[in-house]
Coordinates of C-alpha atoms in Angstrom, one line a residue:
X1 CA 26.2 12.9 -21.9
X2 CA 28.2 9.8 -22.5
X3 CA 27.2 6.5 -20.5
X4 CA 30.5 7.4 -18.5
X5 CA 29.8 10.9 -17.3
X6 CA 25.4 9.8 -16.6
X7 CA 24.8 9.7 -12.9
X8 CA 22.9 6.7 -11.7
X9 CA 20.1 6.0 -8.6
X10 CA 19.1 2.8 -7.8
X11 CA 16.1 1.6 -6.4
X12 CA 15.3 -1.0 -3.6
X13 CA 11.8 -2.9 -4.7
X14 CA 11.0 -5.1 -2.1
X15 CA 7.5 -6.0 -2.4
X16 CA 5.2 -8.8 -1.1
X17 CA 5.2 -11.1 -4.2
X18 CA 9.0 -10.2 -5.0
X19 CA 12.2 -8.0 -4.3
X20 CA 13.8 -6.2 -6.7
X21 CA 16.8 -4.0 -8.2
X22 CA 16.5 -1.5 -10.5
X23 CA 18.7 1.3 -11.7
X24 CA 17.7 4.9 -12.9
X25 CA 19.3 6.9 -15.5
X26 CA 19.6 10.7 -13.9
X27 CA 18.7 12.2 -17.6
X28 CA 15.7 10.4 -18.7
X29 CA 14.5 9.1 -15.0
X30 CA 14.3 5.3 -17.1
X31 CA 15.3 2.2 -15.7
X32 CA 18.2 1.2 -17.4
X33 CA 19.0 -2.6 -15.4
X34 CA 16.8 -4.4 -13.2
X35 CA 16.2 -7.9 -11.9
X36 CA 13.8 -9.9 -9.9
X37 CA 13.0 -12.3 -7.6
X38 CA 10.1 -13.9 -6.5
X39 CA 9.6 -13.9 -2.7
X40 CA 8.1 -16.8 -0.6
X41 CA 5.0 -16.7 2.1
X42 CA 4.5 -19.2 4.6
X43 CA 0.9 -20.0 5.4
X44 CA 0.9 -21.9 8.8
X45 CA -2.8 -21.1 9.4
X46 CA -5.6 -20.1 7.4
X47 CA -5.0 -16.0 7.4
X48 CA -1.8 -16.2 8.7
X49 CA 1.1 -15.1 5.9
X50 CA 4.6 -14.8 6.6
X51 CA 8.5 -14.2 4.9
X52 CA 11.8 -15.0 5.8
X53 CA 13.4 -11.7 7.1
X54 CA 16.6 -13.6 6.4
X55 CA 15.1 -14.7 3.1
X56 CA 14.3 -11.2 1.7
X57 CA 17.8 -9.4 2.8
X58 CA 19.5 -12.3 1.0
X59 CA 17.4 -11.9 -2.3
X60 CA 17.8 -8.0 -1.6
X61 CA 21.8 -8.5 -1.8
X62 CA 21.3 -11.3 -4.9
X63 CA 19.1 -8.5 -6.9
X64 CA 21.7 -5.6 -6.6
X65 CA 25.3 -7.9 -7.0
X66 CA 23.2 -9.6 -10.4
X67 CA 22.0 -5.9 -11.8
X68 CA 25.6 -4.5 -10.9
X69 CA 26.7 -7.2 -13.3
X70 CA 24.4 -5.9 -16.1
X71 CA 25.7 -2.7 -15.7
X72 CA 29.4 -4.0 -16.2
X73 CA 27.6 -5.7 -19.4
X74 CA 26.8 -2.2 -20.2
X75 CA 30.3 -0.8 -19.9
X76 CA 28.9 1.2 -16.6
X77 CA 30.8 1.3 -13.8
X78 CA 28.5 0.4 -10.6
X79 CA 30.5 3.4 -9.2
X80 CA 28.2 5.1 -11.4
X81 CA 25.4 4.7 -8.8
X82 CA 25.1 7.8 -6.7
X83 CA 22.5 6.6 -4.0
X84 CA 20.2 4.5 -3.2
X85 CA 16.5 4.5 -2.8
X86 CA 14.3 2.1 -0.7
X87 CA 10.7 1.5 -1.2
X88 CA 8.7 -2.0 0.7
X89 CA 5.6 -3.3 1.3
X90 CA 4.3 -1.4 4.5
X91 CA 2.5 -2.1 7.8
X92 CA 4.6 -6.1 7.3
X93 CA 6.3 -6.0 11.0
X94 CA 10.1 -7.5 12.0
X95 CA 11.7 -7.8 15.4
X96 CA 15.2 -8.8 15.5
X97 CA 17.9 -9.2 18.4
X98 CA 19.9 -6.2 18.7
X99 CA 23.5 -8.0 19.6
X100 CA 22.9 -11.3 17.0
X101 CA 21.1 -9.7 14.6
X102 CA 18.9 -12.6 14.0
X103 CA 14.8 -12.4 13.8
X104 CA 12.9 -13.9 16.7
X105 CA 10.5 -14.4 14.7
X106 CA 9.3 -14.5 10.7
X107 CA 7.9 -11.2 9.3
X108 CA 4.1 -10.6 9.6
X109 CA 3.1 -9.6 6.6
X110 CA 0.7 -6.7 5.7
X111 CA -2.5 -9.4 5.1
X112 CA -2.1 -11.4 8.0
X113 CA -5.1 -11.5 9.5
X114 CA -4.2 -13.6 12.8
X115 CA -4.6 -10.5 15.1
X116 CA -8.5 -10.0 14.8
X117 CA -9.3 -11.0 18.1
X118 CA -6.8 -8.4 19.2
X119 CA -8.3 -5.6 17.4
X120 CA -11.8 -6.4 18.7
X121 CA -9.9 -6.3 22.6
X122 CA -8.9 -2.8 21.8
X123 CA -11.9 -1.6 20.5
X124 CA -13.6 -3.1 23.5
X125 CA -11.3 -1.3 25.8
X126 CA -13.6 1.2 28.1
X127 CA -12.9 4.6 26.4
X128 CA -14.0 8.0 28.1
X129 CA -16.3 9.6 26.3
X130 CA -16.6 6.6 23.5
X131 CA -20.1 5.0 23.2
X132 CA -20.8 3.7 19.9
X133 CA -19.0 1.5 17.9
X134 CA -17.9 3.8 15.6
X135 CA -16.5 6.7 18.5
X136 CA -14.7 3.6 19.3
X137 CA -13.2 2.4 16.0
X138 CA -12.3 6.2 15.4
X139 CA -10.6 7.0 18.9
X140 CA -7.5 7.3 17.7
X141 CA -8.1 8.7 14.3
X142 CA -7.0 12.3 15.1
X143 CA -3.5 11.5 16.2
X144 CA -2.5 8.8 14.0
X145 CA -4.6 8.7 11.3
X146 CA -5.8 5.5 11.2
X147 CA -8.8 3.4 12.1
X148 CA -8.2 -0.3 14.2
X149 CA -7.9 -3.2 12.1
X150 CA -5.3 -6.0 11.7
X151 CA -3.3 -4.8 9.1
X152 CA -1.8 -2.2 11.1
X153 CA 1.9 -3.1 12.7
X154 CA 0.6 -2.8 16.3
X155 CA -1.7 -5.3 16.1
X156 CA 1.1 -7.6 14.8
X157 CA 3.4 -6.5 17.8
X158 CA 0.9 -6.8 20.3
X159 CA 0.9 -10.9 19.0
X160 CA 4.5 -11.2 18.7
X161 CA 4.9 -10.1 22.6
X162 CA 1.9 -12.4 23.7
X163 CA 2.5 -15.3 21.4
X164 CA 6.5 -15.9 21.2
X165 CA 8.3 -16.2 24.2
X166 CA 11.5 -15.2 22.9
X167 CA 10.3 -12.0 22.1
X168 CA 9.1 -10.7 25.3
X169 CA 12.4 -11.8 26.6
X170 CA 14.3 -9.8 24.5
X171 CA 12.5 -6.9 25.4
X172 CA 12.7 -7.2 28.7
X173 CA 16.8 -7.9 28.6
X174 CA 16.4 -4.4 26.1
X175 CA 17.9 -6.2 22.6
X176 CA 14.6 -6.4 20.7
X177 CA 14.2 -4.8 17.9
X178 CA 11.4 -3.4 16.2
X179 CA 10.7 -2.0 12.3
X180 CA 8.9 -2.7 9.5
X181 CA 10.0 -3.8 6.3
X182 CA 12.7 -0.2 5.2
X183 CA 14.0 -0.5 8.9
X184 CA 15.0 -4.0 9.0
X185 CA 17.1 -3.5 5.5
X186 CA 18.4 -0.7 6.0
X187 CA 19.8 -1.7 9.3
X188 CA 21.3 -4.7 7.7
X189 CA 22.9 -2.9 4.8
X190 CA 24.0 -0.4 6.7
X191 CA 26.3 -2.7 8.9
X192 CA 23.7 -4.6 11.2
X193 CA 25.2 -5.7 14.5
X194 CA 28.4 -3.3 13.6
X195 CA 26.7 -0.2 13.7
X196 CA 24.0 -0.8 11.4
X197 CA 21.3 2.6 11.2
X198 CA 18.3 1.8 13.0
X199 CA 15.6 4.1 10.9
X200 CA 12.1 4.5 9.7
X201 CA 10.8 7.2 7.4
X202 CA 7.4 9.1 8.4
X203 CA 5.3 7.1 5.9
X204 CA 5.3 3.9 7.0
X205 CA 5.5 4.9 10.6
X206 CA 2.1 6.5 9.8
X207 CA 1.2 2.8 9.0
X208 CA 2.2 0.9 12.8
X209 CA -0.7 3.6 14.6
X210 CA 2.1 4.7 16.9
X211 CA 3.1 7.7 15.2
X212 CA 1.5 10.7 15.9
X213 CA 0.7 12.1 12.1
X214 CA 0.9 16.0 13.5
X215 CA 4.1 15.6 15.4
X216 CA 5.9 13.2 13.2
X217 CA 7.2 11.0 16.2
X218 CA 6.1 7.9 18.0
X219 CA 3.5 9.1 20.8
X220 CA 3.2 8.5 24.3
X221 CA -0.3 8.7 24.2
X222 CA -0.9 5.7 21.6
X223 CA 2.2 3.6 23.3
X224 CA 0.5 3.5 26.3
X225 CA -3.0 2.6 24.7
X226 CA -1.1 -0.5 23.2
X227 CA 0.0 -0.9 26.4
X228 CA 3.4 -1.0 24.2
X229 CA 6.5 -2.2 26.8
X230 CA 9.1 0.8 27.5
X231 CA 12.3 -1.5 27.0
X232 CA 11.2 -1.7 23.4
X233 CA 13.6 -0.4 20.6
X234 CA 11.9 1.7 18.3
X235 CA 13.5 3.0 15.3
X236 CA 14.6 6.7 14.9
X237 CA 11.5 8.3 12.2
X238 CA 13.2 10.3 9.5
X239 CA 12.1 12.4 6.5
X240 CA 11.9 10.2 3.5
X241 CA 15.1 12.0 1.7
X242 CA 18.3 12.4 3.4
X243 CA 21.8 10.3 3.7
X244 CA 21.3 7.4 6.6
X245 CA 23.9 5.6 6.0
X246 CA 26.1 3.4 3.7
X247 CA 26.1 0.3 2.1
X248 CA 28.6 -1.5 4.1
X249 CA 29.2 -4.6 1.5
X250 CA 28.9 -5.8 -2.2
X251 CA 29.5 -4.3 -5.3
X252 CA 27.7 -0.9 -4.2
X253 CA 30.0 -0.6 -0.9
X254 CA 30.1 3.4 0.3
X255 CA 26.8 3.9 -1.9
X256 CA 24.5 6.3 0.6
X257 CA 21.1 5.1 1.4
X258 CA 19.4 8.3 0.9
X259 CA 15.6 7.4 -0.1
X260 CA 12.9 5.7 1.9
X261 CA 9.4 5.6 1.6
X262 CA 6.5 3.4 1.7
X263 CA 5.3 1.5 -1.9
X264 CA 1.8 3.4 -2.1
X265 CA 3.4 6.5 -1.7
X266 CA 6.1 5.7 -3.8
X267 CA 4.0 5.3 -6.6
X268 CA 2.5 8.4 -5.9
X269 CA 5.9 10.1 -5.6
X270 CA 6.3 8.2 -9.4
X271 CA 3.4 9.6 -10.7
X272 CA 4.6 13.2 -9.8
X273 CA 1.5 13.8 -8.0
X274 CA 3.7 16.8 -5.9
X275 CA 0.3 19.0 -5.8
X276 CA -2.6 19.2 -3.9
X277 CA -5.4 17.4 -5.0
X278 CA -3.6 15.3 -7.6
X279 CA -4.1 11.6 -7.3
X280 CA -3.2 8.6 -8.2
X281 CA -4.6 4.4 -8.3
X282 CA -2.2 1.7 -8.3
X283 CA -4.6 -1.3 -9.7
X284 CA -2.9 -4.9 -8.9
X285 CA -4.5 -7.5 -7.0
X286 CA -6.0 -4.9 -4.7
X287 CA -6.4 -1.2 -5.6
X288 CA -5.0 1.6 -3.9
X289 CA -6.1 5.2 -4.7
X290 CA -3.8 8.2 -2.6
X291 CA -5.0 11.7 -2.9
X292 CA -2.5 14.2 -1.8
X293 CA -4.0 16.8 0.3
X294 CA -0.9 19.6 1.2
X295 CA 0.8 20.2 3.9
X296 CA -2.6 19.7 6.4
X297 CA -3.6 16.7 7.3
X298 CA -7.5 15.6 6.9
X299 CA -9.3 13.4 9.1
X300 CA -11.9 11.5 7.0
X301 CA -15.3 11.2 8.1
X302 CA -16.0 9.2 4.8
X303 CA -14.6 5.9 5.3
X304 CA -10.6 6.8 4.2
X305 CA -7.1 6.8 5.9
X306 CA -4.7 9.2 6.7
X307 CA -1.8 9.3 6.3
X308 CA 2.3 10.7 5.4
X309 CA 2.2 11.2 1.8
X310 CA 6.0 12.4 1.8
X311 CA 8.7 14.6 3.5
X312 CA 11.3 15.4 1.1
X313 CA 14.1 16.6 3.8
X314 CA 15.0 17.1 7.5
X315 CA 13.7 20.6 6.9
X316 CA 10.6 20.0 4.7
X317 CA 7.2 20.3 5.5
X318 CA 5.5 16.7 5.7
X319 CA 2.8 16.4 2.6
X320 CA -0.2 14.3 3.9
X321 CA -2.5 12.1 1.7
X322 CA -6.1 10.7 2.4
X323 CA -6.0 6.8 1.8
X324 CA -8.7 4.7 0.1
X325 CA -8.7 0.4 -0.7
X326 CA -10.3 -1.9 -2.9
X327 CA -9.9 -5.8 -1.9
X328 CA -10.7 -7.0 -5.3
X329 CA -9.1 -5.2 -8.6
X330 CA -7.2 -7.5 -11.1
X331 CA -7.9 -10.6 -8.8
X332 CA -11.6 -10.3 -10.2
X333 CA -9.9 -11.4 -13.7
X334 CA -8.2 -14.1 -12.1
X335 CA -11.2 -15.3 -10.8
X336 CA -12.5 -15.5 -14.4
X337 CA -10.2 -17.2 -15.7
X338 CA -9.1 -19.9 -13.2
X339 CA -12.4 -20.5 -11.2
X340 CA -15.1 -19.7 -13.7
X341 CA -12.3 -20.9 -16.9
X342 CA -15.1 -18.9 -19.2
X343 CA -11.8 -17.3 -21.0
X344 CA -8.1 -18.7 -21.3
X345 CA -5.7 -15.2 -21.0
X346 CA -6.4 -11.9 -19.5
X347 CA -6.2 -10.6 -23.2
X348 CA -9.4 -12.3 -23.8
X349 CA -11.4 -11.2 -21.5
X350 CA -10.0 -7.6 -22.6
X351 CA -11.1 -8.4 -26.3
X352 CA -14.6 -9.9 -24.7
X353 CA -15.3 -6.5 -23.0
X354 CA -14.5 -4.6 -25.9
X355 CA -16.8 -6.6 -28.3
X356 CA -19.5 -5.9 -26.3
X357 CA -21.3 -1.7 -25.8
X358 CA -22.5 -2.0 -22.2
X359 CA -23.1 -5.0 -19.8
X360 CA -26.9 -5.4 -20.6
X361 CA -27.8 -4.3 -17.4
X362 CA -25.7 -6.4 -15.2
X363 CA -24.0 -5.4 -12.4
X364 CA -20.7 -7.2 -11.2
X365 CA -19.9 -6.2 -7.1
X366 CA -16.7 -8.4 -6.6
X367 CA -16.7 -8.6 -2.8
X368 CA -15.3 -12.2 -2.1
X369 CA -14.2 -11.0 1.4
X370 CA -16.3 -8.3 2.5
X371 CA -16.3 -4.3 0.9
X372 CA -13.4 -2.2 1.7
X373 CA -13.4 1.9 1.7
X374 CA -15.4 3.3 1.6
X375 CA -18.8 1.0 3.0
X376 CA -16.1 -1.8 5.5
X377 CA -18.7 -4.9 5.3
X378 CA -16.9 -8.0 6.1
X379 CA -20.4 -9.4 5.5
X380 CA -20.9 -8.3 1.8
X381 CA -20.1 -11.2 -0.7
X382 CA -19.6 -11.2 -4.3
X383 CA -23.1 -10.3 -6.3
X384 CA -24.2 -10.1 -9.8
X385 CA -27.5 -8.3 -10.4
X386 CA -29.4 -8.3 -13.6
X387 CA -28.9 -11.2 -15.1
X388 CA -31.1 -12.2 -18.0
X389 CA -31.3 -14.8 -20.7
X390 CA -29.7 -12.4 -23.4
X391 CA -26.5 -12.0 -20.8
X392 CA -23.2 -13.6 -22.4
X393 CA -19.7 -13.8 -21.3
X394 CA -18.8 -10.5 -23.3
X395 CA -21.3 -9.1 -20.8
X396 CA -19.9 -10.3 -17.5
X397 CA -16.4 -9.7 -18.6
X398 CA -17.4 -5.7 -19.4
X399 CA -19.3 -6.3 -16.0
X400 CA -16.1 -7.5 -13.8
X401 CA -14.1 -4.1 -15.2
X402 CA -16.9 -2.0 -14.7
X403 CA -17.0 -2.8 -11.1
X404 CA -13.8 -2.4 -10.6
X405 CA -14.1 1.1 -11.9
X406 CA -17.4 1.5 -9.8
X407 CA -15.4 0.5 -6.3
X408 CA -13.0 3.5 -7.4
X409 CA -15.3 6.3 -8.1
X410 CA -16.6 4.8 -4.9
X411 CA -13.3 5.9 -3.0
X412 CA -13.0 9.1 -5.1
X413 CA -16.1 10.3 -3.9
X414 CA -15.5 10.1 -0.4
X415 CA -12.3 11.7 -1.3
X416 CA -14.1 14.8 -2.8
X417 CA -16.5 15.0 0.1
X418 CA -13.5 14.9 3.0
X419 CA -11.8 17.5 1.2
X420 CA -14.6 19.6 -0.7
X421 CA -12.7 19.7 -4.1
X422 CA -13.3 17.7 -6.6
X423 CA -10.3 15.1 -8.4
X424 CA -9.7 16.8 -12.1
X425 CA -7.7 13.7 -13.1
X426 CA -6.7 10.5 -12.1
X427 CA -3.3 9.0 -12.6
X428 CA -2.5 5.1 -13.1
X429 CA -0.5 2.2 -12.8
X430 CA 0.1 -1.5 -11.2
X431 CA -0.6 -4.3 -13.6
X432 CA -4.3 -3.7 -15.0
X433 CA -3.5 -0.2 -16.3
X434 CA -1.6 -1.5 -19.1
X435 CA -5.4 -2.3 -21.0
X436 CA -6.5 0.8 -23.0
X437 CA -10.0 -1.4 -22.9
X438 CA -10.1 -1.1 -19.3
X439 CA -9.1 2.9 -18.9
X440 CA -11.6 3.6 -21.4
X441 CA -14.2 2.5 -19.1
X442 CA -12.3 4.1 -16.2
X443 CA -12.6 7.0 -17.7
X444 CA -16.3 7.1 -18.3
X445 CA -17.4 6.2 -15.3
X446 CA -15.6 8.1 -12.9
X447 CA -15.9 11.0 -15.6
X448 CA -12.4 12.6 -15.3
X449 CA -9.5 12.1 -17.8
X450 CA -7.3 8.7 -16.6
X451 CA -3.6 9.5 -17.3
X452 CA -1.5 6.7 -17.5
X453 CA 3.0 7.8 -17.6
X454 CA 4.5 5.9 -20.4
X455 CA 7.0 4.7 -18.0
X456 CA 4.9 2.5 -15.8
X457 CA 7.9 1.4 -13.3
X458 CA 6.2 4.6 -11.0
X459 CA 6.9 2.6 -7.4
X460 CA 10.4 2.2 -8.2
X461 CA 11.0 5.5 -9.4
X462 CA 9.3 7.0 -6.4
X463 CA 12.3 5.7 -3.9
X464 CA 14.5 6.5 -6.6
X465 CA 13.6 9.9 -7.1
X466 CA 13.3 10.5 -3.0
X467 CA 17.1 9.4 -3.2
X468 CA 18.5 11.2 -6.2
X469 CA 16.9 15.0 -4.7
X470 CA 18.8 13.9 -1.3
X471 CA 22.2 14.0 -3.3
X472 CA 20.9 16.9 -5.4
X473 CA 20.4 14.8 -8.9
X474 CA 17.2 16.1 -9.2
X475 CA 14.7 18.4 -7.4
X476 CA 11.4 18.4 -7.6
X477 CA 10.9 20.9 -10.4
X478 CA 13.0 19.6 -12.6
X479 CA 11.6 15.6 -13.3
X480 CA 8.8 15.2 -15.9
X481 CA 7.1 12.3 -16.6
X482 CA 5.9 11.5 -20.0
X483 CA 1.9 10.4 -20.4
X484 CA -0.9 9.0 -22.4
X485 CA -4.3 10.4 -21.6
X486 CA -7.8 8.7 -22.0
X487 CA -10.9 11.1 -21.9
X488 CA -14.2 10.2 -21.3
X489 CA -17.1 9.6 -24.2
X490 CA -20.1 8.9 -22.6
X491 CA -22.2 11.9 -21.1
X492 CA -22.0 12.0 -17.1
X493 CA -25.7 12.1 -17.7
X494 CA -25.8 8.6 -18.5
X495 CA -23.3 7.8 -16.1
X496 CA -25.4 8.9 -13.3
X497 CA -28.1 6.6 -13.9
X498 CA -25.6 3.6 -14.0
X499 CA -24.2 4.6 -11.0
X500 CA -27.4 4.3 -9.3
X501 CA -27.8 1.1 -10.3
X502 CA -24.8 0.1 -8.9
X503 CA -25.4 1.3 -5.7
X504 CA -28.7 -0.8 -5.7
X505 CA -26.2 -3.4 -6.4
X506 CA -23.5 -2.9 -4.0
X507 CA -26.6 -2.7 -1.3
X508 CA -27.7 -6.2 -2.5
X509 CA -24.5 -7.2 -1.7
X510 CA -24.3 -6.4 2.0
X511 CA -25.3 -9.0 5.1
X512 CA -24.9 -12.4 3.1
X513 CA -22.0 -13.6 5.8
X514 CA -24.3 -12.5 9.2
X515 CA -24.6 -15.7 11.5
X516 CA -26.8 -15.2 14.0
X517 CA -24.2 -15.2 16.8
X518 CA -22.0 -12.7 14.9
X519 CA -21.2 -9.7 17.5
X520 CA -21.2 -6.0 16.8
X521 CA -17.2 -5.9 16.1
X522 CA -17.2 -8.4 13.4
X523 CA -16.9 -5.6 10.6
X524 CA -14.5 -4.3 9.7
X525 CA -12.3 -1.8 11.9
X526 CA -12.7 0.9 9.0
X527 CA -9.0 0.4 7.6

């Protein structure tokens, strides 16, 4: 197939550190043009981060006119591009006037932790039938998935409306309105204020907590426990394949918009993890493990998330996934390196770890701000047990990866006990996976093979792929993706007996931020 006749998907990337463009070939599912550009936060407050919503659509626009340049480069027509796929950082929450078009406010982004305060109100809330702390953090598990804490849109809504004038104005004159991340782009590039597509798809909906996750629509029951206003404009939720609308400008003019779908799931959609009980970890700053659990979904009674893994049609059956976070993943490196300055590169401390057989004993738990899934202590604080005067650098370097791994075959466990069936492999990527030192240790201790794709743009590819089967350039069957596989050496014998340690470790490292004045709700909500 010439470079003439090769259909083409692009991908939308818009992410919280930057937006990008990239474009897909339909034969080998490879990126083929890209570019990128870094995105801005503003920090008015201590835990407050926002973006421009103007900011991001521009650089959106910049990213796909610039790559459609390549292409020409390339002797590719942009014609060439058959649709388009959209994939964002979720729970980040817009409103926007409906007649201007204009945000009333900035984007709150996915870490902002501003809304607190408003968390602890709901969970206070006199429930029937709730008594205990955790019957009232779980209240509204069952229907939408999800535990309370601030990083879900609500809570961000709920300040918006309370905080900025102009927002509860425009909801009471009916023009505000509301979407995360996908809605307020695809509005805008489907025409905006002249009949621009107001649209969610079911996976980040299953991230505001007013989607029901059974029904796949926003539910009347959670609106009115948010005490949500009924003059609010909610986008339309729709399966996470299928035409919305068309690009209305640029070089890509006509294009359909015909993928959607949340980054995490994206990646997992990437990683063609299309069967029950596959998984996948994207390791960045954070971690992110997804464990796709069919076509029911599980409530976890082990410290995870539900939530929409995918719905690949109108017609389709929703897949569902059971959610599990790590705060601290390749941001324990960083720490190494720019606080501690003990090694000048991330290579180094890959070449430290690997001069060295084990960690001597010591124990690295890199809680800076708390535990996530599956233990939610904001009190725990970063901890290093069994230090002694033969520990070196090599030592705490291994140490710093190894708890990294720990913190996942944390959240795999819990994983195996919600759902009774054990993970026989874990797929990778994000930005730590590219060091063979560090999956080798991944690999031993959560004893499973790690499989990382040779092709490690998986997020992008998941909205791209979610597009192209709309349009019928692909189907589910028919994409492959191309690995490397690292099995485990040690005996899970002698991984047990580490492990224990580490727990004894990870207990050590709980109740080091209690004041004595610090209330029952100052954990965290179980996100």
């Amino acid at each position: 197939m010439s470079a003439a006749e090769e259909t083409f998907v692009g991908a939308i990337d818009e992410g919280t550190s930057s937006t990008r463009f990239l474009v897909f070939s339909s034969k080998t599912h490879q990126p083929i043009a890209s570019h990128q550009i870094s995105t801005t936060n503003i920090t008015l407050h201590e835990g407050w981060v926002e973006q421009d919503p103007e900011d991001i659509l521009m650089k959106v626009k910049e990213t796909i006119a610039v790559t459609c340049e390549k292409l020409k480069m390339m002797n590719i027509s942009p014609s060439a591009i058959a649709a388009i796929g959209v994939t964002n950082q979720r729970e980040t929450t817009l409103v926007w006037d409906k007649y201007t078009g204009k945000p009333l406010y900035n984007a709150i982004i996915w870490m902002d932790m501003r809304t607190q305060s408003i968390v602890d109100r709901f969970i206070n809330k006199r429930i029937p039938n709730c008594h205990t702390l955790d019957e009232k953090k779980r209240h509204l598990q069952f229907k939408c998935g999800l535990t309370m804490n601030p990083y879900f849109s609500v809570f961000k809504l709920v300040w918006l409306m309370e905080n900025v004038p102009e927002v509860s104005k425009a909801i009471q004159e009916e023009r505000c309105m509301f979407g995360t991340m996908d809605t307020w782009l695809i509005w805008n590039l489907t025409g905006g204020i002249n009949g621009g597509v107001h649209i969610t798809d079911v996976t980040n909906a299953s991230r505001t907590m007013l989607m029901n996750i059974h029904s796949l629509r926003w539910d009347k029951a959670l609106i009115e426990f948010f005490e949500m206003p009924s003059k609010l404009l909610y986008p339309e939720i729709r399966s996470c394949s299928e035409v919305y609308g068309h690009m209305t400008d640029g070089p890509l003019a006509e294009t359909p918009i015909s993928g959607c779908i949340g980054d995490q799931q994206a990646a997992l959609m990437g990683q063609m993890c299309f069967l029950a009980g596959q998984a996948k970890c994207t390791f960045g700053t954070g971690c992110f493990l997804l464990y796709n659990t069919g076509r029911k979904p599980v409530i976890s009674t082990h410290g995870l998330l539900t939530t929409v893994a995918y719905k690949m049609g109108k017609h389709t059956d929703p897949i569902y996934a059971l959610e599990g976070s790590v705060a601290v993943a390749g941001s324990a490196t960083k720490w190494l390196k720019d606080n501690l300055c003990i090694v000048d590169s991330y290579k180094n401390i890959e070449v430290m770890a690997d001069s060295v057989e084990d960690t001597n004993g010591i124990h690295f738990v890199p809680a800076f701000s708390g535990l996530y899934a599956p233990y939610w202590k904001s009190d725990a604080r970063g901890t290093i047990t069994g230090l002694t005067m033969e520990t070196t650098d090599a030592h705490l370097m291994r140490a710093t990866l190894e708890g990294i791994c720990y913190q996942t075959k944390d959240v795999m466990q819990s994983m195996q006990s919600d759902t009774g069936h054990p993970i026989t492999a874990l797929n990778v990527d994000g930005g730590m996976s590219t060091s063979d030192t560090f999956l080798k240790i991944l690999t031993n201790v959560c004893c499973l093979p790690v499989v990382r794709p040779k092709m490690v743009e998986t997020t992008a590819l998941g909205a791209a792929l979610a597009a192209g089967f709309s349009v019928g350039i692909w189907s589910m069957h028919s994409v492959k993706s191309n690995c490397d596989t690292f099995i485990q050496t040690l005996s899970e014998e002698e991984q047990k007996s580490e492990y224990v340690l580490w727990k004894k470790a990870i207990d050590r490292s709980i109740g080091w931020n209690k004041d004595d004045e610090e209330n029952e709700y100052d954990d965290f909500a179980g996100f």
